[in-house]
XYZ file of C-alpha atoms in Angstrom:
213
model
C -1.593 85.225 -13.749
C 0.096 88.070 -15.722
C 0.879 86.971 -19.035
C -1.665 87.404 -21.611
C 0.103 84.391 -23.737
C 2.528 81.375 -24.194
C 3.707 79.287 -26.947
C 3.680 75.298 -26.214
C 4.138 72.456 -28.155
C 1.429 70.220 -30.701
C 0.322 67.888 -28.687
C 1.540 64.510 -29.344
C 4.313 66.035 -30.956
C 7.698 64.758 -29.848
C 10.740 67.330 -30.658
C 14.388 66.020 -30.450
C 17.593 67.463 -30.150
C 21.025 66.235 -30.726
C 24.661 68.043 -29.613
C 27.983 66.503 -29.110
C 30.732 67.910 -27.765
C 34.646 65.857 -26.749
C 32.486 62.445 -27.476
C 29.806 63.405 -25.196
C 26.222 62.893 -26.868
C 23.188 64.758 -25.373
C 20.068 64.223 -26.621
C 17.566 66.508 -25.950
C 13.512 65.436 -26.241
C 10.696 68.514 -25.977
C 6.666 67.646 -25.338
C 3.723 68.783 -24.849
C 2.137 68.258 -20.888
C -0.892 69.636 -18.430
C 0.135 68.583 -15.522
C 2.994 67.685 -13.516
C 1.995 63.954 -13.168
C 2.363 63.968 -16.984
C 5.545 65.454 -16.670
C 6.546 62.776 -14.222
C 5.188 59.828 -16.361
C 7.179 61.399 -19.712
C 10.547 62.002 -17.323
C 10.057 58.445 -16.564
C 9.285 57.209 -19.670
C 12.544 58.867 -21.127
C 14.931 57.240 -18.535
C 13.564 53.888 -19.292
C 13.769 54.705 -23.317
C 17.675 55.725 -22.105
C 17.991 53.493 -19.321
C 21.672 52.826 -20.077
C 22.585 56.499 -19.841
C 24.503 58.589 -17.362
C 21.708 61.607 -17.210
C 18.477 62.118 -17.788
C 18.167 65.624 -16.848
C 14.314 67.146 -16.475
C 13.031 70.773 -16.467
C 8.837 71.276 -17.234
C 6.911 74.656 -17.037
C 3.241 74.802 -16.416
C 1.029 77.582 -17.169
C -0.221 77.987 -14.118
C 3.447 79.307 -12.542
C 4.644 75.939 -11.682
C 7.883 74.856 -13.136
C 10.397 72.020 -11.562
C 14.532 71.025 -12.965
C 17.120 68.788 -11.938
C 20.428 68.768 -12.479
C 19.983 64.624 -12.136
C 23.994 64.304 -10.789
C 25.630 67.112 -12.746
C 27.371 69.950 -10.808
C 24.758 72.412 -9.203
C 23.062 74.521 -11.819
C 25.033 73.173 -14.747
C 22.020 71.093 -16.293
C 18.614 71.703 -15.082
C 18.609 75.659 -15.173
C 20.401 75.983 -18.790
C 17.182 73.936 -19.508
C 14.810 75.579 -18.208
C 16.276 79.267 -18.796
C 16.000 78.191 -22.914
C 12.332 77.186 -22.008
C 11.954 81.350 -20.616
C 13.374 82.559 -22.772
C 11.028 81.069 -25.741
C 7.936 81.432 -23.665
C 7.379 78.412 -23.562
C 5.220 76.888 -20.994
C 3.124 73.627 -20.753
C 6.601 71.970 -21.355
C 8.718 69.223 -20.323
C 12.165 68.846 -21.872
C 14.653 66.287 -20.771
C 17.874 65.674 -21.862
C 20.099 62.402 -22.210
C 23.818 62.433 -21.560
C 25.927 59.353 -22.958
C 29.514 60.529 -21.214
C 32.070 60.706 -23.449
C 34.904 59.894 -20.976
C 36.423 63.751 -20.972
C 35.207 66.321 -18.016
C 33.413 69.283 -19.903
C 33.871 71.367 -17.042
C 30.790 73.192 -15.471
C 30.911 76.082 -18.540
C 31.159 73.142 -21.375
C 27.905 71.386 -19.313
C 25.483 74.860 -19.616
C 26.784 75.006 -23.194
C 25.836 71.145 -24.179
C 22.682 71.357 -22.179
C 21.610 75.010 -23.704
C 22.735 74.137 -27.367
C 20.454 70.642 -27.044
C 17.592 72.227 -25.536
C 17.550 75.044 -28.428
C 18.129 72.506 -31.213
C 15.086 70.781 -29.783
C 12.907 73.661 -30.281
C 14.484 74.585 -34.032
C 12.997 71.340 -34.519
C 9.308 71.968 -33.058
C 9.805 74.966 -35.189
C 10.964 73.251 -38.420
C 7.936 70.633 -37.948
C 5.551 73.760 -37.211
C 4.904 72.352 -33.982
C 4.657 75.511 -31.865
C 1.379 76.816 -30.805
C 0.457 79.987 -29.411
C -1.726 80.005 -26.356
C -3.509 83.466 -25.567
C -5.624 84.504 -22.838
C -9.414 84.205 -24.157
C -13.134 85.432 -22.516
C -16.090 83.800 -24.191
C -19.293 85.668 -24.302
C -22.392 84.102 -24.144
C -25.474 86.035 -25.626
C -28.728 84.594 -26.600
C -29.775 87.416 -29.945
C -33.433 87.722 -31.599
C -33.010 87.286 -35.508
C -33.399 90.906 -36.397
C -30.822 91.443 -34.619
C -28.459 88.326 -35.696
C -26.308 89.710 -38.405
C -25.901 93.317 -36.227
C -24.179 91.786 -33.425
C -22.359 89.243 -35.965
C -20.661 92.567 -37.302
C -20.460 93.947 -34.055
C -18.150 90.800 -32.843
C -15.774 91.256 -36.195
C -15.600 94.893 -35.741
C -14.344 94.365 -31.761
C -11.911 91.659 -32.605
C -13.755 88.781 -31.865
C -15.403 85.298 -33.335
C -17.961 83.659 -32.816
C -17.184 80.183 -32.015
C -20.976 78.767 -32.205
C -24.555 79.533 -32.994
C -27.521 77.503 -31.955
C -30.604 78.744 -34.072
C -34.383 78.164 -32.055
C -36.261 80.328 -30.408
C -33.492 83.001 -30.737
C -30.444 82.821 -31.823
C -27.676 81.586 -28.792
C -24.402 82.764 -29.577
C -20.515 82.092 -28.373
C -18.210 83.902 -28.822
C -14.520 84.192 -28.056
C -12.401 87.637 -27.639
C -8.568 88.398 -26.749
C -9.236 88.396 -23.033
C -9.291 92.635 -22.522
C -10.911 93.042 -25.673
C -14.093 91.499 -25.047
C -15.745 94.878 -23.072
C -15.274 97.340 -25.922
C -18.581 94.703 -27.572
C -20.113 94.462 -24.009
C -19.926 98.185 -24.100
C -21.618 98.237 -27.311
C -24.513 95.964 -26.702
C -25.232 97.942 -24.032
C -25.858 100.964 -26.438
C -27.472 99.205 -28.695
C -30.080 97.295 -26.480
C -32.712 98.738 -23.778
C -31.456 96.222 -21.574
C -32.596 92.941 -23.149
C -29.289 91.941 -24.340
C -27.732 91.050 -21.634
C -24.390 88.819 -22.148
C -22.864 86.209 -20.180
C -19.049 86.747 -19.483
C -17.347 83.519 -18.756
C -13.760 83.364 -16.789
C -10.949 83.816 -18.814
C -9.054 80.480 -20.034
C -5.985 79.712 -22.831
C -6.819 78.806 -26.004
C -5.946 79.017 -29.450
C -7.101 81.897 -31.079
């Protein structure tokens, strides 16, 4: 995968959106998913909440690449897309936004749909926003590295001074240390316990995964 980072939404959060435009009302509703069976179940659980309405148009983003939208009987590419083009272009990813559409008994026109549909989805995220419900996601390496005590508080400055933290320290024997770096960042201290040991330092480099950092 090539990005290093996404932003995604609090999880449990719930962000809403409301636009109206010529008596039509669409309602736009932003979470947090994992997967795309969670997408399904919240797509489903909207369109029961909103069972009386004319759309329930769905767009998620995974990320892991995957990424699904329907225009849900709106004219091709006038719902679904706008949707998921305001998801891009936020970098948003681990989404699923769907948006409600009472009809307001005059034709928008295919222009006036990507309009409602944009403006709801962004009004949606100024809310996440507002509620400081964003997260940012980055690409993160953990090193393992089990440390004698003389050496604990050299490699605890040697973490700080390459960027990383150290995410947990289990004190017997030796010292066993994790650590977490900006994925990249991570072999500038490998490089460095390789100068400092004789070979008896030897770190364990786990795969890189998102997480806060």
């Amino acid at each position: 995968m090539s990005r290093l980072s996404y932003k995604t939404l609090a999880s449990g959060f719930e962000a809403t959106g409301i636009y109206e435009d010529r008596r039509s009302r669409f309602i736009a509703q932003l979470t947090h998913i994992v997967s795309e069976d969670e997408a399904n179940d919240y797509i489903a659980g909207v369109r029961a909440r909103y069972h009386d309405a004319r759309h329930n148009v769905p767009a998620w983003v995974l990320s892991d690449g995957r990424e699904r939208c329907s225009d849900d009987g709106e004219p091709s590419r006038t719902a679904g897309m706008p949707i998921l083009e305001v998801l891009h272009g936020a970098g948003l990813a681990d989404v699923c936004c769907v948006v409600t559409r009472y009809f307001g008994g005059t034709l928008l026109g295919p222009g006036g749909l990507v309009r409602a549909y944009t403006a709801a989805t962004q009004i949606a995220l100024m809310d996440a926003e507002k509620n400081n419900s964003l997260v940012e996601m980055r690409l993160v390496t953990r090193v393992v590295l089990s440390v004698p005590y003389t050496r604990y508080e050299r490699i605890c400055h040697m973490v700080s001074d390459s960027g990383g933290k150290i995410v947990r320290s289990d004190f017997g024997a030796e010292v066993l240390l994790a650590m977490d770096f900006k994925s990249g960042e991570e072999a500038a201290f490998v490089d460095a316990l390789r100068e400092l040991g004789s070979g008896d330092l030897v770190p364990t480099v786990e795969a890189p995964r998102f997480d806060t950092f």
